[in-house]
Coordinates of C-alpha atoms and ligand atoms in Angstrom, one line a residue:
M12 CA -5.0 1.4 -28.5
T13 CA -7.5 2.1 -25.7
T14 CA -7.4 0.8 -22.1
V15 CA -10.4 0.4 -19.8
I16 CA -10.4 0.2 -16.1
K17 CA -13.5 -1.9 -15.2
H18 CA -15.6 -2.8 -12.2
G19 CA -13.9 -0.3 -9.8
T20 CA -15.2 2.4 -7.6
I21 CA -14.0 5.9 -8.5
V22 CA -12.9 7.9 -5.5
T23 CA -12.1 11.6 -6.0
A24 CA -11.7 14.5 -3.6
D25 CA -15.4 14.9 -3.4
L26 CA -17.2 11.9 -5.0
T27 CA -17.4 8.1 -4.6
Y28 CA -19.2 6.2 -7.4
K29 CA -19.1 3.1 -9.5
A30 CA -18.0 3.6 -13.1
D31 CA -15.5 2.4 -15.7
V32 CA -12.7 4.7 -17.0
K33 CA -11.6 4.6 -20.7
I34 CA -8.1 5.9 -21.6
D35 CA -6.7 6.8 -25.0
G36 CA -3.5 8.7 -25.9
G37 CA -2.6 9.0 -22.3
R38 CA -5.8 10.8 -21.3
I39 CA -9.1 9.9 -19.8
V40 CA -11.6 10.0 -22.7
E41 CA -14.8 8.5 -21.1
I42 CA -16.2 7.7 -17.7
G43 CA -19.4 5.6 -17.4
P44 CA -20.9 2.1 -17.1
D45 CA -20.0 -0.9 -19.3
L46 CA -17.2 0.7 -21.3
S47 CA -15.0 -1.5 -23.6
G48 CA -11.5 -1.1 -25.0
D49 CA -8.5 -2.9 -26.4
T50 CA -7.0 -3.7 -23.0
V51 CA -9.0 -4.3 -19.8
L52 CA -7.7 -3.7 -16.3
D53 CA -9.8 -5.4 -13.6
A54 CA -10.5 -3.1 -10.7
T55 CA -13.0 -5.4 -8.9
G56 CA -12.8 -4.6 -5.2
C57 CA -10.6 -1.6 -5.8
Y58 CA -10.8 2.2 -5.7
V59 CA -9.9 4.1 -8.8
M60 CA -8.2 7.3 -7.7
P61 CA -6.1 10.2 -9.1
G62 CA -2.4 9.2 -8.9
G63 CA -0.6 10.7 -6.0
I64 CA 1.4 13.9 -6.4
D65 CA 4.4 14.4 -4.1
P66 CA 5.2 18.1 -4.2
H67 CA 8.4 17.8 -2.1
V68 CA 11.3 15.5 -3.2
H69 CA 15.0 15.9 -3.5
L70 CA 16.4 13.5 -6.2
E71 CA 20.2 13.4 -6.9
M72 CA 20.5 16.7 -5.0
P73 CA 23.9 18.1 -4.0
F74 CA 23.6 18.6 -0.3
M75 CA 25.9 18.6 2.8
G76 CA 28.9 17.5 0.8
T77 CA 27.3 14.6 -1.0
Y78 CA 24.3 13.8 -3.3
S79 CA 21.0 12.3 -2.2
A80 CA 21.1 8.7 -3.2
D81 CA 17.9 8.3 -5.2
D82 CA 18.0 9.9 -8.6
F83 CA 15.1 10.6 -11.0
E84 CA 15.1 7.0 -12.1
S85 CA 15.0 5.1 -8.8
G86 CA 13.0 7.9 -7.1
T87 CA 10.2 8.0 -9.6
R88 CA 10.2 4.1 -9.8
A89 CA 9.7 4.2 -6.0
A90 CA 7.0 6.8 -6.4
L91 CA 5.0 4.7 -9.0
A92 CA 5.4 1.5 -6.8
G93 CA 3.6 3.4 -4.1
G94 CA 0.8 5.0 -6.3
T95 CA 2.4 8.4 -6.8
T96 CA 2.4 9.5 -10.5
M97 CA 4.0 13.0 -10.3
V98 CA 6.8 14.5 -8.2
V99 CA 8.0 18.1 -7.8
D100 CA 11.7 18.4 -7.2
F101 CA 13.7 21.5 -6.0
C102 CA 16.1 23.1 -8.3
L103 CA 18.9 24.5 -6.1
P104 CA 21.2 27.1 -7.6
D105 CA 24.5 27.5 -5.6
P106 CA 24.6 30.9 -3.9
G107 CA 25.8 33.3 -6.7
Q108 CA 24.8 30.9 -9.5
S109 CA 22.3 31.8 -12.3
L110 CA 18.9 30.3 -11.8
L111 CA 18.7 29.4 -15.4
D112 CA 22.1 27.6 -15.4
A113 CA 21.0 25.6 -12.4
L114 CA 17.8 24.7 -14.2
K115 CA 19.8 23.2 -17.1
R116 CA 21.4 20.8 -14.7
W117 CA 18.0 19.8 -13.3
D118 CA 16.5 19.4 -16.8
N119 CA 19.3 17.1 -17.6
K120 CA 19.0 14.9 -14.5
A121 CA 15.2 14.6 -14.9
T122 CA 15.4 13.1 -18.4
R123 CA 15.5 9.7 -16.6
A124 CA 12.2 10.1 -14.9
N125 CA 9.6 7.3 -15.0
C126 CA 6.7 9.6 -14.3
D127 CA 5.8 13.2 -14.8
Y128 CA 7.6 15.9 -12.8
S129 CA 7.9 19.6 -12.2
F130 CA 10.3 21.8 -10.4
H131 CA 10.3 24.4 -7.7
M132 CA 13.1 27.0 -8.0
A133 CA 15.0 27.8 -4.8
V134 CA 16.1 31.4 -4.1
T135 CA 19.4 30.8 -2.2
W136 CA 20.8 34.3 -2.7
W137 CA 19.5 37.7 -3.7
G138 CA 20.5 40.2 -6.3
E139 CA 19.4 41.9 -9.5
Q140 CA 20.2 38.8 -11.5
V141 CA 17.9 36.7 -9.4
F142 CA 15.2 39.4 -9.6
D143 CA 15.4 39.4 -13.4
E144 CA 15.7 35.7 -13.8
M145 CA 12.6 35.0 -11.7
K146 CA 10.5 36.5 -14.5
T147 CA 12.0 34.2 -17.1
V148 CA 11.6 31.2 -14.7
V149 CA 7.8 32.0 -14.4
Q150 CA 7.0 33.2 -17.9
D151 CA 9.3 31.0 -20.0
K152 CA 10.2 27.9 -17.9
G153 CA 6.8 27.0 -16.5
I154 CA 7.7 27.3 -12.8
N155 CA 5.4 29.2 -10.5
T156 CA 6.9 28.4 -7.1
F157 CA 10.0 29.7 -5.3
K158 CA 11.5 28.0 -2.3
H159 CA 13.3 29.8 0.6
F160 CA 15.4 28.2 3.3
M161 CA 15.2 30.0 6.6
A162 CA 17.7 27.5 8.0
Y163 CA 21.1 26.0 6.8
K164 CA 23.0 29.2 7.9
G165 CA 26.1 29.8 5.8
A166 CA 24.8 27.7 2.9
L167 CA 21.2 27.9 1.6
M168 CA 19.7 30.3 4.2
V169 CA 18.2 33.6 3.1
N170 CA 17.6 36.5 5.5
D171 CA 14.4 38.5 6.1
D172 CA 15.3 41.3 3.7
E173 CA 16.0 38.8 1.0
M174 CA 12.8 36.9 1.7
F175 CA 10.7 40.1 1.6
A176 CA 12.3 41.1 -1.7
S177 CA 11.7 37.7 -3.2
F178 CA 8.1 37.3 -1.9
S179 CA 7.3 40.7 -3.3
R180 CA 8.7 39.6 -6.7
C181 CA 6.6 36.5 -6.4
A182 CA 3.5 38.6 -5.8
E183 CA 4.2 40.6 -9.0
L184 CA 4.8 37.5 -11.1
G185 CA 1.8 35.4 -9.8
A186 CA 4.1 32.9 -8.2
L187 CA 3.8 31.2 -4.8
P188 CA 6.7 31.4 -2.3
L189 CA 7.6 28.3 -0.3
V190 CA 9.5 28.3 3.0
H191 CA 11.5 25.8 5.0
A192 CA 10.6 27.5 8.2
E193 CA 13.2 27.0 11.0
N194 CA 15.1 29.9 12.6
G195 CA 18.6 29.2 11.2
D196 CA 20.5 31.6 13.5
V197 CA 19.0 30.0 16.6
V198 CA 19.6 26.4 15.3
A199 CA 23.3 27.3 14.6
A200 CA 23.7 28.7 18.1
M201 CA 22.1 25.7 19.7
Q202 CA 24.2 23.3 17.6
Q203 CA 27.4 24.9 18.8
K204 CA 26.2 24.9 22.4
L205 CA 25.4 21.1 22.2
M206 CA 28.8 20.4 20.6
D207 CA 30.7 22.4 23.2
A208 CA 28.9 20.4 25.9
G209 CA 30.1 17.2 24.3
N210 CA 26.7 16.2 22.8
N211 CA 27.8 15.1 19.3
G212 CA 25.4 12.2 18.6
P213 CA 22.4 12.2 16.3
E214 CA 19.9 12.8 19.2
A215 CA 21.5 16.3 19.6
H216 CA 20.2 17.0 16.1
A217 CA 16.7 16.9 17.5
Y218 CA 17.7 18.9 20.6
S219 CA 19.1 21.7 18.4
R220 CA 15.8 22.1 16.4
P221 CA 12.9 22.3 18.9
A222 CA 9.4 23.1 17.8
S223 CA 9.8 26.7 18.9
V224 CA 12.4 27.4 16.1
E225 CA 9.9 26.2 13.6
G226 CA 6.9 28.1 15.2
E227 CA 8.9 31.3 15.2
A228 CA 10.0 31.0 11.6
T229 CA 6.6 30.0 10.4
N230 CA 5.0 33.1 12.0
R231 CA 7.8 35.3 10.6
A232 CA 7.4 34.0 7.1
I233 CA 3.6 34.4 7.2
I234 CA 3.9 38.0 8.3
I235 CA 6.5 38.8 5.7
A236 CA 4.3 37.2 3.0
D237 CA 1.4 39.3 4.3
M238 CA 3.4 42.5 4.0
A239 CA 4.6 41.5 0.5
G240 CA 1.0 40.6 -0.6
A241 CA 2.0 37.1 -1.5
P242 CA 0.4 33.7 -0.6
L243 CA 2.6 31.3 1.2
Y244 CA 3.2 27.5 1.3
V245 CA 5.0 26.2 4.4
V246 CA 6.8 22.9 3.6
H247 CA 7.2 20.1 6.2
T248 CA 5.0 21.6 8.8
S249 CA 5.8 19.3 11.8
C250 CA 4.5 20.9 15.0
E251 CA 1.6 22.6 16.7
Q252 CA 3.3 26.0 16.9
A253 CA 3.7 26.1 13.1
H254 CA 0.2 24.7 12.5
E255 CA -1.3 27.2 14.9
A256 CA 0.3 30.1 12.9
I257 CA -1.1 28.7 9.7
R258 CA -4.6 28.3 11.2
R259 CA -4.5 31.8 12.4
A260 CA -3.4 33.3 9.1
R261 CA -6.0 31.4 7.2
S262 CA -8.8 32.5 9.5
N263 CA -7.6 36.1 8.9
G264 CA -8.1 35.6 5.2
M265 CA -4.6 34.8 4.0
R266 CA -3.8 32.1 1.4
V267 CA -1.4 30.1 3.6
Y268 CA -0.9 26.4 3.1
G269 CA 0.7 23.7 5.3
E270 CA 2.3 20.5 4.3
P271 CA 2.9 17.8 6.9
L272 CA 5.1 14.8 5.9
I273 CA 4.1 11.2 6.2
Q274 CA 7.2 10.7 8.4
H275 CA 6.1 13.4 10.9
L276 CA 2.6 11.9 11.0
T277 CA 3.7 8.4 11.7
L278 CA 7.1 8.4 13.4
D279 CA 8.0 10.2 16.6
E280 CA 11.0 11.5 18.5
S281 CA 11.6 8.2 20.3
E282 CA 13.4 7.1 17.1
Y283 CA 16.3 9.2 18.3
F284 CA 16.6 8.2 21.9
D285 CA 18.2 5.0 23.4
K286 CA 18.8 3.7 19.9
D287 CA 22.1 2.8 18.2
W288 CA 23.9 5.5 16.2
D289 CA 23.0 4.2 12.8
H290 CA 19.3 3.9 13.7
S291 CA 19.1 7.5 14.9
A292 CA 21.3 9.0 12.2
R293 CA 19.2 7.4 9.5
R294 CA 16.3 9.3 10.8
V295 CA 18.0 12.7 11.1
M296 CA 16.1 15.1 9.0
S297 CA 15.0 18.7 9.4
P298 CA 12.6 19.4 11.1
P299 CA 13.2 16.3 13.3
F300 CA 10.5 13.9 14.4
R301 CA 8.3 15.3 17.2
S302 CA 6.3 14.1 20.1
K303 CA 2.8 12.4 19.8
T304 CA 1.2 15.7 20.8
H305 CA 2.5 17.4 17.7
Q306 CA 1.5 14.4 15.6
D307 CA -2.1 14.7 16.9
S308 CA -2.1 18.3 15.9
L309 CA -1.0 17.4 12.3
W310 CA -3.7 14.7 12.0
A311 CA -6.3 17.2 13.3
G312 CA -5.2 19.7 10.7
L313 CA -5.7 17.2 7.8
A314 CA -9.1 16.4 9.1
S315 CA -10.2 20.0 9.6
G316 CA -8.6 21.3 6.4
S317 CA -6.2 23.7 8.1
L318 CA -3.3 21.6 6.6
Q319 CA -3.8 20.6 3.0
V320 CA -1.1 18.4 1.6
V321 CA 0.9 15.2 2.7
A322 CA 4.3 15.0 1.2
T323 CA 7.6 13.2 1.9
D324 CA 10.6 15.6 1.5
H325 CA 12.1 12.4 0.0
C326 CA 15.9 13.0 0.4
A327 CA 17.5 9.6 0.9
F328 CA 21.0 8.9 2.1
T329 CA 22.8 5.5 2.6
T330 CA 24.1 4.5 6.0
D331 CA 27.6 5.1 4.7
Q332 CA 26.6 8.7 3.8
K333 CA 25.0 9.2 7.2
R334 CA 28.3 8.0 8.9
T335 CA 30.1 11.1 7.7
G336 CA 28.6 12.7 10.8
V337 CA 30.1 10.3 13.4
G338 CA 31.6 12.6 16.0
D339 CA 29.7 15.7 14.8
F340 CA 25.9 15.4 14.3
R341 CA 26.0 18.6 12.2
K342 CA 27.6 16.7 9.4
I343 CA 25.0 13.9 9.2
P344 CA 23.3 14.5 5.8
N345 CA 19.7 15.6 6.6
G346 CA 17.0 13.6 5.0
T347 CA 14.8 10.5 4.9
G348 CA 13.0 8.5 2.2
G349 CA 9.3 7.9 1.9
L350 CA 8.2 8.1 -1.7
E351 CA 7.1 4.5 -2.0
D352 CA 5.5 4.5 1.4
R353 CA 3.6 7.8 1.6
M354 CA 0.2 6.5 0.2
P355 CA 0.2 3.0 1.9
M356 CA 1.2 4.5 5.2
L357 CA -1.4 7.3 5.1
W358 CA -4.1 4.9 4.0
T359 CA -3.2 2.4 6.8
Q360 CA -2.8 5.0 9.6
G361 CA -5.3 7.5 8.3
V362 CA -8.2 6.0 6.3
A363 CA -8.2 2.6 7.9
T364 CA -8.2 4.1 11.4
G365 CA -11.0 6.6 10.6
R366 CA -8.8 9.7 11.1
I367 CA -9.4 10.8 7.5
T368 CA -11.9 9.7 4.9
M369 CA -11.1 8.2 1.5
N370 CA -12.1 11.5 -0.2
E371 CA -9.8 13.4 2.2
F372 CA -7.0 11.0 1.3
V373 CA -7.4 11.9 -2.4
A374 CA -7.5 15.6 -1.5
V375 CA -4.3 15.6 0.6
T376 CA -2.3 13.2 -1.6
S377 CA -3.2 14.7 -5.0
T378 CA -6.1 17.1 -5.7
N379 CA -5.2 19.9 -3.2
I380 CA -1.7 20.2 -4.4
A381 CA -2.7 20.0 -8.1
K382 CA -4.9 23.1 -7.3
I383 CA -2.2 24.9 -5.3
L384 CA 0.4 24.3 -8.1
N385 CA -2.1 25.3 -10.8
V386 CA -2.1 22.0 -12.7
Y387 CA -5.7 21.0 -11.8
P388 CA -7.6 19.3 -13.5
R389 CA -4.9 18.0 -15.9
K390 CA -3.4 16.4 -12.8
G391 CA -5.2 15.4 -9.5
A392 CA -8.6 14.5 -11.2
I393 CA -10.5 11.6 -12.6
L394 CA -12.3 13.7 -15.3
V395 CA -12.6 13.4 -19.1
G396 CA -9.6 15.3 -20.6
A397 CA -7.4 14.8 -17.5
D398 CA -4.0 13.0 -17.9
A399 CA -4.5 9.3 -17.1
D400 CA -2.3 9.4 -14.0
I401 CA -4.4 6.8 -12.0
V402 CA -3.9 4.5 -9.1
V403 CA -6.1 1.4 -8.9
W404 CA -6.0 1.0 -5.1
D405 CA -6.6 -2.4 -3.5
P406 CA -7.7 -1.9 0.1
S407 CA -7.2 -5.6 0.9
K408 CA -3.6 -5.9 -0.3
E409 CA -1.0 -6.1 2.5
K410 CA 2.7 -6.1 3.0
T411 CA 5.4 -5.4 5.6
I412 CA 7.6 -2.5 4.6
A413 CA 11.2 -3.7 4.2
A414 CA 14.3 -2.2 2.6
S415 CA 15.0 -5.6 1.0
T416 CA 11.9 -5.2 -1.3
Q417 CA 11.9 -1.4 -1.8
Q418 CA 12.6 0.5 -5.1
S419 CA 14.7 3.1 -3.4
A420 CA 18.5 2.8 -3.8
I421 CA 19.3 3.0 -0.1
D422 CA 20.1 0.2 2.3
Y423 CA 17.4 0.8 4.9
N424 CA 13.8 2.1 5.3
V425 CA 12.7 4.4 8.2
F426 CA 9.3 2.5 8.1
E427 CA 11.0 -1.0 8.3
G428 CA 8.6 -3.6 9.8
K429 CA 5.5 -1.4 9.5
Q430 CA 2.5 -3.4 8.3
V431 CA 0.4 -1.7 5.6
K432 CA -2.9 -2.7 4.2
G433 CA -4.0 -0.8 1.1
L434 CA -1.6 -0.8 -1.9
P435 CA -1.7 -0.2 -5.7
R436 CA -3.0 -3.0 -7.9
Y437 CA -2.1 -0.9 -10.9
T438 CA -0.4 2.5 -11.2
L439 CA -0.8 4.3 -14.6
T440 CA 1.3 7.1 -15.7
R441 CA -0.3 8.9 -18.6
G442 CA -2.1 5.7 -19.5
K443 CA 1.0 3.5 -19.3
V444 CA 0.7 0.7 -16.7
A445 CA 3.9 1.1 -14.7
I446 CA 3.0 -1.1 -11.7
D447 CA 1.0 -4.2 -12.6
D448 CA -0.1 -6.2 -9.6
G449 CA 3.4 -5.9 -7.9
A450 CA 5.4 -6.2 -11.2
V451 CA 7.4 -3.1 -12.0
K452 CA 7.0 -2.1 -15.6
T453 CA 8.4 1.4 -15.5
E454 CA 10.0 3.0 -18.6
E455 CA 13.0 5.2 -18.0
G456 CA 12.5 8.6 -19.7
H457 CA 8.7 8.2 -20.0
G458 CA 8.2 11.1 -17.5
Q459 CA 7.6 14.6 -19.0
F460 CA 8.1 18.0 -17.5
V461 CA 4.8 19.6 -16.3
S462 CA 4.7 23.3 -17.1
R463 CA 2.7 25.4 -14.6
E464 CA 1.2 28.8 -15.4
P465 CA 1.3 31.7 -13.0
H466 CA -1.5 31.9 -10.5
P467 CA -4.4 34.1 -11.3
A468 CA -4.9 34.9 -7.6
V469 CA -2.4 36.2 -5.1
S470 CA -3.0 37.1 -1.5
K471 CA -4.0 40.7 -0.9
A472 CA -1.7 41.9 1.9
L473 CA -3.8 41.9 5.0
S474 CA -2.0 44.9 6.4
T475 CA -2.8 46.8 3.2
W476 CA -6.4 45.6 3.2
K477 CA -6.9 46.8 6.8
E478 CA -5.6 50.2 6.0
V479 CA -7.7 50.6 2.9
T480 CA -11.0 49.2 4.0
A481 CA -11.2 49.5 7.8
P482 CA -13.6 52.4 8.7
R483 CA -12.3 54.9 11.1
R484 CA -13.5 54.0 14.5
V485 CA -16.1 56.4 15.6
E486 CA -17.7 56.7 19.1
R487 CA -21.4 56.7 19.4
S488 CA -21.4 60.4 20.0
G489 CA -19.9 60.9 16.5
I490 CA -16.6 62.1 17.9
P491 CA -13.6 60.1 16.4
A492 CA -12.0 57.9 19.0
S493 CA -8.5 58.7 20.0
G494 CA -5.6 56.6 18.8
V495 CA -7.3 55.6 15.5
Ligands
DUC6 N1 15.4 18.7 5.3 C1 15.9 17.5 5.2 O1 15.8 16.8 6.1 N2 16.5 17.2 4.0 C2 16.6 18.0 2.9 C3 16.4 19.4 3.1 C4 15.6 19.7 4.3 O2 15.1 20.8 4.5
ZN7 ZN1 13.3 21.7 4.1
ZN8 ZN1 13.0 19.4 1.4
ZN9 ZN1 6.4 6.2 -22.6

């Protein structure tokens, strides 16, 4: 049984052209004019793009005394409704727990996925067992990324010596380290100070995590990665200080990547102030929403290429779950949703406003991360042989975002009331039509694990590179300068 997407305009990260796309056995088998097949999907007036990849989601994750409310079923259904066809979730071993035991739990949860998925492995503690198991994770389990939390002191946080050891191990294995970059020691101290002064409401969450704590940690992680000879991926880059550190590292020749979230691009810190408790608490996430100046920096990074990926950090909690933190903002489960809204919001506020082009939209929602994760061109491409993970995007289709019509399991939406123009007409996951002009036709368990090979290239430590290749500074006279 073949399917043909007809009369559309193909938009990839670097090309825009008119052609039909033929699909067989879950893959793209032909691209060209006037194709025919058993089933025809009409893409008149639409853009045919690689399905979105969200590299940062937390589905049914044990966190802060509870579990995030969207599981692999509702989470991937929300993803598909918004044009996203692959998600990458974080496998989180408890401190002291075997990475491989944790992975079994994640494998089990993910059997319900409606679209393809992969995992990042978190390094939440350090020891010989972790060192050994990292090799199995990369070589036998198809995971080439390791996440490190520089915040959540006393729970998930790792210290600099542990990061250096783990980054070095990543470099040996051809794996990419990821960081949640916030200075956890400073955050904990500021939280205590705010509580002692009687500031226990959700706005204090934002006060306790200013941009400086993110800028400092981003810089530190970059320098540690440099010394370890590893590339680095900075998740949820939300401020100019962090962006500036990433720009500088890249211009110095390091492979450092930055990932703004759709929430940070489109929602600002005013969401926390002069609002009722529930409104603010529902928007408590780390890092918190920032000022418009930081938002402008993130948009500029997407346009110039110094930031490469737009994700969600989808980690949804119900209002009841958020209310555990009444009287102590430190207990409000951190996280917001966004899986269904990432692509429509980015299109509406990015492409339709002229801040990014259609091709840049494809790059930052799909192709760039497919390359970084080493799954391109199986994912992130409209090419013969690629998986038929495709979104047929209708730029004239409109809606008002509302919790009452969303796929996510929670009772609110942080984008409630936002008007979007640009939505999927069809979303296909490996050739299967999961979203059909608004109708949800997902199939629980259709999603498959996407195995990712080690990276062929790792960063050469800049510090080492300088020592090895920098010529000794010699004065014109031929006498070596002092202090070289
Ligand atoms: N930040 C959040 O807001 N939620 C999940 C984890 C994180 O780092
Ligand atoms: Zn994080
Ligand atoms: Zn996260
Ligand atoms: Zn199926």
